[in-house]
Tab-separated table of C-alpha atoms in Angstrom:
chain	number	residue	atom	x	y	z
A	1	GLY	CA	74.694	107.026	99.120
A	2	VAL	CA	77.101	109.915	99.636
A	3	VAL	CA	79.929	109.581	102.165
A	4	VAL	CA	82.124	112.460	103.349
A	5	GLY	CA	85.407	111.767	105.072
A	6	GLY	CA	88.960	110.526	104.699
A	7	GLU	CA	90.005	107.126	105.962
A	8	GLU	CA	87.041	107.064	108.318
A	9	GLU	CA	83.429	107.826	107.476
A	10	VAL	CA	82.439	111.228	108.848
A	11	ALA	CA	78.928	111.510	107.470
A	12	SER	CA	76.696	109.653	105.047
A	13	CYS	CA	73.305	110.044	103.457
A	14	SER	CA	71.269	107.520	101.448
A	15	LEU	CA	69.971	108.762	98.112
A	16	THR	CA	68.078	105.661	97.031
A	17	ASP	CA	65.980	104.795	100.113
A	18	ASP	CA	66.935	101.160	99.550
A	19	ARG	CA	65.224	101.119	96.145
A	20	ASP	CA	66.405	97.976	94.355
A	21	GLY	CA	68.552	98.539	91.294
A	22	VAL	CA	69.052	102.296	91.846
A	23	PHE	CA	72.616	103.557	92.103
A	24	CYS	CA	74.397	106.825	92.751
A	25	LEU	CA	76.138	107.815	89.502
A	26	CYS	CA	77.877	111.155	90.033
A	27	VAL	CA	78.615	113.572	92.887
A	28	ASP	CA	80.036	117.103	92.805
A	29	VAL	CA	80.963	119.466	95.623
A	30	GLY	CA	80.113	123.152	95.537
A	31	GLY	CA	80.737	126.002	97.934
A	32	ALA	CA	78.353	127.618	100.369
A	33	GLN	CA	75.358	129.022	98.513
A	34	GLY	CA	74.264	131.897	100.686
A	35	PRO	CA	75.422	134.464	103.270
A	36	GLY	CA	73.591	132.556	105.995
A	37	ASP	CA	75.529	129.336	105.429
A	38	ALA	CA	77.920	128.291	108.178
A	39	PRO	CA	81.681	128.711	107.598
A	40	GLY	CA	83.112	125.584	106.033
A	41	SER	CA	79.731	124.366	104.833
A	42	ALA	CA	79.330	122.981	101.339
A	43	SER	CA	76.631	121.895	98.947
A	44	LEU	CA	76.589	118.520	97.237
A	45	ALA	CA	74.866	117.684	93.965
A	46	ALA	CA	74.348	114.042	93.061
A	47	SER	CA	72.581	111.966	90.447
A	48	THR	CA	70.973	108.531	90.650
A	49	SER	CA	70.206	106.001	87.954
A	50	ASP	CA	66.446	106.590	88.146
A	51	GLY	CA	66.894	110.024	86.515
A	52	LEU	CA	66.781	112.048	89.731
A	53	LEU	CA	69.104	114.835	90.812
A	54	HIS	CA	69.713	115.507	94.492
A	55	LEU	CA	70.834	118.653	96.295
A	56	LEU	CA	72.334	118.142	99.749
A	57	ALA	CA	73.866	120.383	102.392
A	58	CYS	CA	77.046	119.342	104.191
A	59	ASP	CA	77.342	121.125	107.540
A	60	GLY	CA	80.339	119.865	109.465
A	61	PRO	CA	79.670	116.304	110.602
A	62	SER	CA	76.281	115.893	108.893
A	63	ILE	CA	74.748	115.670	105.422
A	64	ARG	CA	71.105	116.573	105.017
A	65	PRO	CA	68.927	116.346	101.903
A	66	VAL	CA	67.620	119.664	100.594
A	67	CYS	CA	65.546	118.389	97.674
A	68	GLN	CA	65.411	115.866	94.863
A	69	TRP	CA	63.734	116.251	91.496
A	70	GLU	CA	63.031	114.415	88.259
A	71	ALA	CA	65.594	115.776	85.819
A	72	HIS	CA	66.200	113.251	83.035
A	73	ALA	CA	64.419	110.404	81.270
A	74	LEU	CA	67.519	108.180	81.431
A	75	GLU	CA	70.627	107.803	83.611
A	76	PRO	CA	72.191	111.201	84.494
A	77	TRP	CA	75.898	110.444	84.124
A	78	ALA	CA	77.010	114.012	84.824
A	79	VAL	CA	76.235	116.639	87.457
A	80	CYS	CA	78.435	119.674	88.029
A	81	PHE	CA	78.314	122.928	89.985
A	82	ASP	CA	79.254	126.101	88.146
A	83	LYS	CA	82.575	127.104	89.719
A	84	ARG	CA	81.818	130.786	89.056
A	85	ASP	CA	78.285	130.682	90.485
A	86	PRO	CA	77.564	127.895	93.012
A	87	ASN	CA	73.829	128.487	92.604
A	88	LEU	CA	73.935	126.915	89.126
A	89	ILE	CA	74.038	123.146	88.567
A	90	PHE	CA	74.647	121.530	85.172
A	91	SER	CA	73.431	118.013	84.378
A	92	GLY	CA	73.682	115.633	81.436
A	93	ALA	CA	72.352	112.159	80.831
A	94	ASP	CA	71.967	109.158	78.584
A	95	ASP	CA	68.959	110.940	77.043
A	96	SER	CA	71.515	113.251	75.325
A	97	VAL	CA	70.056	116.309	77.076
A	98	LEU	CA	72.196	119.031	78.688
A	99	GLN	CA	70.442	121.079	81.367
A	100	CYS	CA	71.162	123.851	83.852
A	101	TRP	CA	69.348	124.467	87.141
A	102	ASP	CA	69.190	127.420	89.537
A	103	ALA	CA	69.363	126.054	93.076
A	104	ARG	CA	68.221	129.274	94.769
A	105	ALA	CA	64.617	128.125	94.409
A	106	ALA	CA	65.350	124.684	95.882
A	107	GLY	CA	63.769	123.541	99.108
A	108	PRO	CA	61.729	120.739	100.671
A	109	ALA	CA	58.625	121.871	98.773
A	110	SER	CA	60.180	123.313	95.608
A	111	ASP	CA	62.522	122.138	92.883
A	112	PRO	CA	65.359	124.174	91.392
A	113	LEU	CA	64.407	126.405	88.481
A	114	LYS	CA	65.366	125.067	85.056
A	115	VAL	CA	67.557	127.676	83.328
A	116	PHE	CA	67.880	125.848	80.011
A	117	ALA	CA	67.649	122.453	78.334
A	118	ARG	CA	69.613	121.777	75.137
A	119	ARG	CA	68.429	118.871	73.023
A	120	GLY	CA	69.626	117.747	69.622
A	121	VAL	CA	73.268	118.848	70.056
A	122	HIS	CA	74.801	115.737	71.595
A	123	GLU	CA	74.273	112.702	69.371
A	124	ALA	CA	74.558	110.290	72.312
A	125	GLY	CA	74.584	110.431	76.098
A	126	VAL	CA	76.280	113.310	77.924
A	127	CYS	CA	79.044	111.782	80.053
A	128	CYS	CA	80.871	114.687	81.713
A	129	ILE	CA	80.550	118.453	82.288
A	130	ARG	CA	83.308	120.777	83.469
A	131	THR	CA	83.417	124.454	84.442
A	132	HIS	CA	86.396	126.562	85.549
A	133	GLU	CA	86.793	129.569	87.844
A	134	ALA	CA	88.845	131.212	85.085
A	135	GLY	CA	86.675	129.812	82.298
A	136	GLY	CA	84.961	133.087	81.525
A	137	ASP	CA	81.863	132.531	79.405
A	138	HIS	CA	82.773	128.935	78.566
A	139	PHE	CA	82.144	125.434	79.861
A	140	LEU	CA	82.865	121.950	78.489
A	141	THR	CA	80.837	118.810	77.835
A	142	SER	CA	81.810	115.352	76.613
A	143	SER	CA	79.697	112.579	75.185
A	144	TYR	CA	79.477	108.999	74.006
A	145	ASP	CA	79.303	110.537	70.514
A	146	GLU	CA	83.121	110.816	70.672
A	147	ARG	CA	83.243	114.610	70.902
A	148	ILE	CA	84.299	117.258	73.397
A	149	ARG	CA	82.373	120.516	73.061
A	150	LEU	CA	83.366	123.992	74.215
A	151	TRP	CA	80.247	126.028	74.949
A	152	ASP	CA	79.740	129.796	74.930
A	153	ARG	CA	77.136	130.779	77.521
A	154	ARG	CA	76.952	134.534	77.190
A	155	ASN	CA	73.284	133.911	76.501
A	156	LEU	CA	72.765	131.540	79.416
A	157	ALA	CA	69.212	130.729	78.377
A	158	ARG	CA	70.559	129.320	75.096
A	159	PRO	CA	74.290	128.565	75.150
A	160	VAL	CA	75.899	127.677	71.825
A	161	VAL	CA	78.757	125.365	70.860
A	162	ALA	CA	81.871	127.428	70.134
A	163	GLN	CA	83.794	124.394	68.867
A	164	GLU	CA	83.786	120.606	69.070
A	165	VAL	CA	86.607	118.114	68.506
A	166	GLU	CA	86.461	114.413	67.661
A	167	THR	CA	88.372	112.109	70.006
A	168	GLY	CA	88.102	108.617	68.510
A	169	GLY	CA	86.140	107.281	71.479
A	170	GLY	CA	83.353	108.140	73.875
A	171	VAL	CA	84.693	110.667	76.400
A	172	TRP	CA	83.728	109.308	79.799
A	173	ARG	CA	85.666	111.800	81.931
A	174	MET	CA	87.510	115.113	81.576
A	175	ASP	CA	89.841	117.050	83.857
A	176	TRP	CA	90.224	120.805	83.309
A	177	CYS	CA	93.541	121.813	84.876
A	178	PRO	CA	92.768	123.834	88.054
A	179	SER	CA	95.932	125.948	87.783
A	180	ASP	CA	95.961	126.412	83.993
A	181	PRO	CA	92.623	126.757	82.155
A	182	SER	CA	94.389	126.289	78.816
A	183	LEU	CA	94.936	122.560	79.521
A	184	LEU	CA	92.313	119.814	79.333
A	185	LEU	CA	92.476	116.022	79.588
A	186	GLY	CA	89.962	113.508	78.296
A	187	ALA	CA	89.545	109.795	79.037
A	188	CYS	CA	88.201	108.669	75.671
A	189	MET	CA	87.420	105.000	76.277
A	190	HIS	CA	88.503	103.076	73.128
A	191	GLY	CA	90.287	106.204	71.869
A	192	GLY	CA	92.766	106.311	74.758
A	193	CYS	CA	93.528	109.577	76.545
A	194	LYS	CA	93.798	112.988	74.930
A	195	ALA	CA	95.410	116.270	76.029
A	196	LEU	CA	93.923	119.413	74.511
A	197	GLU	CA	94.698	123.116	74.537
A	198	VAL	CA	91.739	125.332	75.440
A	199	ASP	CA	91.854	128.773	73.823
A	200	LEU	CA	89.215	130.692	75.773
A	201	ALA	CA	89.829	133.979	73.973
A	202	GLY	CA	89.366	132.386	70.559
A	203	GLY	CA	86.822	129.761	71.617
A	204	ARG	CA	88.915	126.896	70.235
A	205	LEU	CA	90.122	123.416	71.216
A	206	SER	CA	93.371	122.031	69.784
A	207	PRO	CA	95.043	118.616	70.287
A	208	LEU	CA	98.334	118.569	72.209
A	209	ALA	CA	99.097	114.909	72.922
A	210	GLU	CA	97.582	111.459	73.285
A	211	TYR	CA	98.255	108.361	75.354
A	212	THR	CA	97.260	104.983	73.930
A	213	ALA	CA	99.088	102.468	76.160
A	214	HIS	CA	95.955	101.322	78.009
A	215	GLU	CA	94.922	97.870	76.818
A	216	SER	CA	91.362	98.367	78.108
A	217	ILE	CA	89.025	101.351	77.769
A	218	ALA	CA	90.331	104.597	79.284
A	219	TYR	CA	87.869	105.563	82.019
A	220	GLY	CA	89.557	108.209	84.162
A	221	VAL	CA	92.269	110.848	83.853
A	222	GLY	CA	93.670	113.631	86.033
A	223	PHE	CA	96.474	116.174	86.344
A	224	LEU	CA	99.273	115.440	88.816
A	225	GLY	CA	101.515	118.485	88.362
A	226	GLU	CA	103.671	120.606	86.093
A	227	THR	CA	107.422	121.208	85.806
A	228	THR	CA	109.502	123.347	83.474
A	229	ALA	CA	111.435	121.269	80.953
A	230	ARG	CA	114.617	122.170	79.108
A	231	GLY	CA	114.061	124.936	76.577
A	232	GLY	CA	111.192	126.509	78.496
A	233	ALA	CA	108.579	123.904	77.618
A	234	THR	CA	106.171	122.761	80.337
A	235	ARG	CA	106.168	119.078	81.239
A	236	VAL	CA	102.743	117.985	82.488
A	237	GLU	CA	102.367	114.851	84.629
A	238	VAL	CA	99.170	112.829	84.283
A	239	ALA	CA	97.520	109.770	85.864
A	240	SER	CA	94.947	107.716	83.976
A	241	CYS	CA	93.082	104.480	84.602
A	242	SER	CA	91.353	101.817	82.545
A	243	PHE	CA	88.212	99.832	83.200
A	244	TYR	CA	88.300	96.071	82.709
A	245	ASP	CA	91.961	95.489	83.612
A	246	ASN	CA	91.979	97.855	86.633
A	247	GLN	CA	95.207	99.565	85.563
A	248	LEU	CA	96.558	102.920	86.785
A	249	HIS	CA	99.172	104.536	84.517
A	250	GLY	CA	101.387	107.586	84.973
A	251	TRP	CA	102.568	109.490	81.906
A	252	GLU	CA	103.548	112.953	80.788
A	253	PHE	CA	103.454	115.306	77.838
A	254	GLU	CA	105.129	118.594	76.975
A	255	VAL	CA	103.526	121.908	76.124
A	256	PRO	CA	105.846	123.984	73.902
A	257	SER	CA	106.938	127.390	75.190
A	258	SER	CA	105.203	130.441	73.756
A	259	SER	CA	108.355	131.285	71.769
A	260	ASP	CA	108.220	127.869	70.088
A	261	LEU	CA	104.612	128.501	69.087
A	262	ALA	CA	105.332	131.936	67.631
Protein backbone atom coordinates (compact mmCIF):
# COMPACT_ATOMS: atom_id res chain seq x y z
CA GLY A 1 0.00 0.00 0.00
CA VAL A 2 0.87 3.69 -0.06
CA VAL A 3 1.29 5.58 3.23
CA VAL A 4 1.57 9.37 3.52
CA GLY A 5 2.92 10.93 6.68
CA GLY A 6 5.97 11.54 8.84
CA GLU A 7 6.50 9.66 12.07
CA GLU A 8 2.80 8.89 12.26
CA GLU A 9 0.61 7.49 9.50
CA VAL A 10 -1.64 10.20 8.09
CA ALA A 11 -3.31 8.30 5.29
CA SER A 12 -2.98 4.94 3.57
CA CYS A 13 -4.44 3.12 0.62
CA SER A 14 -4.12 -0.55 -0.36
CA LEU A 15 -3.06 -1.20 -3.94
CA THR A 16 -3.15 -4.99 -3.90
CA ASP A 17 -6.56 -5.77 -2.36
CA ASP A 18 -4.83 -8.45 -0.28
CA ARG A 19 -3.80 -10.36 -3.41
CA ASP A 20 -1.18 -12.90 -2.33
CA GLY A 21 2.31 -12.34 -3.67
CA VAL A 22 1.62 -8.85 -5.11
CA PHE A 23 3.80 -6.00 -3.89
CA CYS A 24 4.06 -2.27 -4.37
CA LEU A 25 7.31 -1.61 -6.27
CA CYS A 26 7.60 2.13 -6.88
CA VAL A 27 5.80 5.35 -5.91
CA ASP A 28 6.23 8.90 -7.20
CA VAL A 29 4.60 12.15 -6.13
CA GLY A 30 3.37 14.72 -8.62
CA GLY A 31 1.71 18.09 -8.25
CA ALA A 32 -1.93 18.99 -8.64
CA GLN A 33 -3.12 18.10 -12.13
CA GLY A 34 -5.88 20.58 -12.76
CA PRO A 35 -7.23 24.04 -11.85
CA GLY A 36 -10.02 22.43 -9.84
CA ASP A 37 -7.66 20.57 -7.52
CA ALA A 38 -7.57 21.73 -3.91
CA PRO A 39 -4.54 23.73 -2.70
CA GLY A 40 -1.89 21.39 -1.35
CA SER A 41 -3.32 18.38 -3.15
CA ALA A 42 -1.03 15.98 -4.96
CA SER A 43 -1.19 13.04 -7.31
CA LEU A 44 0.53 9.73 -6.65
CA ALA A 45 1.62 7.21 -9.26
CA ALA A 46 2.51 3.70 -8.13
CA SER A 47 3.35 0.34 -9.63
CA THR A 48 2.67 -3.19 -8.40
CA SER A 49 4.37 -6.46 -9.22
CA ASP A 50 1.42 -7.76 -11.25
CA GLY A 51 2.20 -5.23 -14.02
CA LEU A 52 -0.39 -2.65 -12.99
CA LEU A 53 0.07 1.10 -12.65
CA HIS A 54 -2.07 3.07 -10.22
CA LEU A 55 -3.03 6.74 -10.17
CA LEU A 56 -4.15 8.12 -6.81
CA ALA A 57 -5.21 11.51 -5.49
CA CYS A 58 -3.92 12.77 -2.15
CA ASP A 59 -6.26 15.40 -0.70
CA GLY A 60 -5.14 16.42 2.76
CA PRO A 61 -5.73 13.54 5.15
CA SER A 62 -6.97 11.02 2.56
CA ILE A 63 -5.73 9.02 -0.42
CA ARG A 64 -8.26 7.86 -2.97
CA PRO A 65 -7.72 5.65 -6.02
CA VAL A 66 -8.40 7.32 -9.37
CA CYS A 67 -7.73 4.37 -11.67
CA GLN A 68 -5.49 1.38 -12.26
CA TRP A 69 -4.53 -0.16 -15.58
CA GLU A 70 -2.55 -3.00 -17.12
CA ALA A 71 0.68 -1.38 -18.27
CA HIS A 72 3.43 -4.01 -18.49
CA ALA A 73 3.84 -7.74 -19.00
CA LEU A 74 6.38 -8.00 -16.16
CA GLU A 75 7.24 -6.12 -12.95
CA PRO A 76 7.17 -2.31 -13.45
CA TRP A 77 10.23 -1.23 -11.48
CA ALA A 78 9.92 2.44 -12.41
CA VAL A 79 7.13 5.02 -12.44
CA CYS A 80 7.79 8.75 -12.64
CA PHE A 81 5.81 11.95 -13.15
CA ASP A 82 7.13 14.43 -15.68
CA LYS A 83 8.31 17.36 -13.54
CA ARG A 84 7.53 19.79 -16.37
CA ASP A 85 4.04 18.42 -17.07
CA PRO A 86 2.34 16.57 -14.18
CA ASN A 87 -0.20 15.10 -16.60
CA LEU A 88 2.48 12.80 -18.05
CA ILE A 89 3.62 9.60 -16.32
CA PHE A 90 6.61 7.54 -17.45
CA SER A 91 6.90 3.83 -16.65
CA GLY A 92 9.48 1.10 -17.23
CA ALA A 93 9.55 -2.57 -16.39
CA ASP A 94 11.31 -5.90 -16.46
CA ASP A 95 9.84 -6.39 -19.95
CA SER A 96 12.41 -3.78 -21.14
CA VAL A 97 9.63 -1.46 -22.33
CA LEU A 98 9.61 2.31 -21.68
CA GLN A 99 6.19 3.95 -21.84
CA CYS A 100 4.55 7.33 -21.32
CA TRP A 101 0.93 7.95 -20.30
CA ASP A 102 -1.31 11.02 -20.37
CA ALA A 103 -3.30 11.08 -17.13
CA ARG A 104 -5.84 13.67 -18.30
CA ALA A 105 -7.99 10.86 -19.67
CA ALA A 106 -7.82 8.86 -16.43
CA GLY A 107 -10.90 8.15 -14.38
CA PRO A 108 -12.91 5.35 -12.78
CA ALA A 109 -14.10 4.17 -16.20
CA SER A 110 -11.13 5.14 -18.39
CA ASP A 111 -7.40 4.48 -18.45
CA PRO A 112 -4.73 7.07 -19.20
CA LEU A 113 -3.89 7.54 -22.86
CA LYS A 114 -0.67 5.86 -23.99
CA VAL A 115 1.59 8.53 -25.52
CA PHE A 116 4.37 6.17 -26.62
CA ALA A 117 5.93 2.77 -26.02
CA ARG A 118 9.61 2.20 -26.86
CA ARG A 119 10.69 -1.40 -27.28
CA GLY A 120 14.02 -2.78 -28.40
CA VAL A 121 16.17 0.03 -26.93
CA HIS A 122 16.82 -1.29 -23.43
CA GLU A 123 18.47 -4.71 -23.54
CA ALA A 124 17.16 -5.64 -20.08
CA GLY A 125 14.63 -4.35 -17.57
CA VAL A 126 14.12 -0.61 -17.08
CA CYS A 127 14.98 0.15 -13.44
CA CYS A 128 14.67 3.92 -13.01
CA ILE A 129 13.36 7.02 -14.84
CA ARG A 130 14.15 10.63 -13.97
CA THR A 131 12.91 13.98 -15.26
CA HIS A 132 13.95 17.50 -14.21
CA GLU A 133 12.16 20.86 -14.10
CA ALA A 134 15.18 22.35 -15.88
CA GLY A 135 15.72 19.29 -18.07
CA GLY A 136 14.40 20.89 -21.22
CA ASP A 137 13.67 18.27 -23.87
CA HIS A 138 15.54 15.52 -22.03
CA PHE A 139 14.86 12.76 -19.54
CA LEU A 140 16.93 9.84 -18.21
CA THR A 141 16.47 6.08 -17.93
CA SER A 142 18.62 3.36 -16.39
CA SER A 143 18.55 -0.38 -16.87
CA TYR A 144 19.82 -3.77 -15.82
CA ASP A 145 21.74 -3.67 -19.12
CA GLU A 146 24.35 -1.53 -17.30
CA ARG A 147 23.59 1.70 -19.17
CA ILE A 148 22.21 5.14 -18.40
CA ARG A 149 20.45 6.76 -21.35
CA LEU A 150 19.77 10.44 -21.99
CA TRP A 151 16.65 10.80 -24.13
CA ASP A 152 15.61 13.63 -26.45
CA ARG A 153 11.82 13.96 -26.50
CA ARG A 154 11.23 16.83 -28.87
CA ASN A 155 9.15 14.32 -30.78
CA LEU A 156 7.26 13.03 -27.76
CA ALA A 157 5.53 10.31 -29.75
CA ARG A 158 8.95 8.81 -30.56
CA PRO A 159 11.75 10.03 -28.29
CA VAL A 160 15.29 9.07 -29.27
CA VAL A 161 18.42 8.28 -27.27
CA ALA A 162 20.78 11.26 -27.37
CA GLN A 163 23.57 9.33 -25.64
CA GLU A 164 24.11 6.30 -23.43
CA VAL A 165 26.99 5.47 -21.07
CA GLU A 166 28.12 2.11 -19.69
CA THR A 167 28.36 1.88 -15.90
CA GLY A 168 29.79 -1.56 -15.14
CA GLY A 169 26.64 -2.70 -13.35
CA GLY A 170 22.87 -2.62 -13.55
CA VAL A 171 21.70 0.87 -12.56
CA TRP A 172 18.99 0.34 -9.98
CA ARG A 173 18.51 3.98 -8.95
CA MET A 174 19.48 7.47 -10.10
CA ASP A 175 19.30 10.89 -8.47
CA TRP A 176 19.26 13.98 -10.72
CA CYS A 177 20.43 16.90 -8.58
CA PRO A 178 17.39 19.15 -7.91
CA SER A 179 19.47 22.34 -7.71
CA ASP A 180 21.93 21.57 -10.52
CA PRO A 181 20.68 19.66 -13.59
CA SER A 182 24.26 19.11 -14.74
CA LEU A 183 24.87 16.55 -11.95
CA LEU A 184 23.59 12.97 -11.86
CA LEU A 185 24.23 10.03 -9.53
CA GLY A 186 23.73 6.35 -10.26
CA ALA A 187 23.61 3.34 -7.92
CA CYS A 188 25.09 0.73 -10.25
CA MET A 189 24.79 -2.46 -8.21
CA HIS A 190 28.02 -4.47 -8.77
CA GLY A 191 29.58 -1.43 -10.47
CA GLY A 192 29.43 0.75 -7.35
CA CYS A 193 28.19 4.34 -7.55
CA LYS A 194 28.84 6.77 -10.39
CA ALA A 195 28.68 10.57 -10.65
CA LEU A 196 28.04 11.95 -14.13
CA GLU A 197 27.91 15.36 -15.76
CA VAL A 198 24.77 16.00 -17.80
CA ASP A 199 25.30 18.37 -20.73
CA LEU A 200 21.74 19.25 -21.74
CA ALA A 201 22.79 21.68 -24.47
CA GLY A 202 25.02 19.10 -26.14
CA GLY A 203 22.95 16.04 -25.23
CA ARG A 204 25.90 14.30 -23.58
CA LEU A 205 26.76 12.35 -20.42
CA SER A 206 30.31 12.36 -19.05
CA PRO A 207 31.81 10.54 -16.02
CA LEU A 208 32.92 12.70 -13.08
CA ALA A 209 33.67 10.31 -10.22
CA GLU A 210 32.96 6.86 -8.82
CA TYR A 211 32.63 5.29 -5.39
CA THR A 212 33.47 1.61 -5.00
CA ALA A 213 33.77 1.13 -1.21
CA HIS A 214 30.48 -0.76 -0.86
CA GLU A 215 31.15 -4.45 -0.28
CA SER A 216 27.63 -5.39 -1.41
CA ILE A 217 25.62 -4.20 -4.42
CA ALA A 218 24.96 -0.44 -4.53
CA TYR A 219 21.19 -0.02 -4.40
CA GLY A 220 20.50 3.63 -3.57
CA VAL A 221 22.19 7.01 -3.90
CA GLY A 222 21.24 10.64 -3.26
CA PHE A 223 22.60 14.18 -3.07
CA LEU A 224 23.11 15.71 0.38
CA GLY A 225 24.48 19.15 -0.50
CA GLU A 226 27.17 21.24 -2.15
CA THR A 227 29.96 23.47 -0.85
CA THR A 228 32.63 25.52 -2.59
CA ALA A 229 36.09 23.99 -2.22
CA ARG A 230 39.45 25.72 -2.42
CA GLY A 231 40.23 26.93 -5.92
CA GLY A 232 36.59 27.40 -6.88
CA ALA A 233 35.76 23.73 -7.33
CA THR A 234 32.42 22.45 -6.03
CA ARG A 235 32.48 19.72 -3.40
CA VAL A 236 29.37 17.54 -3.62
CA GLU A 237 28.25 15.45 -0.63
CA VAL A 238 26.53 12.13 -1.32
CA ALA A 239 24.84 9.31 0.62
CA SER A 240 24.61 5.80 -0.79
CA CYS A 241 23.43 2.44 0.50
CA SER A 242 24.04 -1.21 -0.29
CA PHE A 243 21.69 -4.17 -0.29
CA TYR A 244 22.77 -7.35 1.48
CA ASP A 245 24.92 -5.76 4.20
CA ASN A 246 22.49 -2.89 4.96
CA GLN A 247 25.23 -0.24 4.88
CA LEU A 248 24.78 3.53 4.53
CA HIS A 249 27.89 5.43 3.38
CA GLY A 250 28.63 9.14 3.10
CA TRP A 251 31.18 10.34 0.55
CA GLU A 252 32.00 13.30 -1.63
CA PHE A 253 33.47 14.27 -4.97
CA GLU A 254 34.66 17.51 -6.54
CA VAL A 255 33.46 19.17 -9.71
CA PRO A 256 36.24 21.31 -11.23
CA SER A 257 35.56 25.03 -11.68
CA SER A 258 34.70 26.23 -15.18
CA SER A 259 38.15 27.85 -15.45
CA ASP A 260 39.79 24.47 -14.79
CA LEU A 261 37.73 22.92 -17.58
CA ALA A 262 38.60 25.63 -20.10
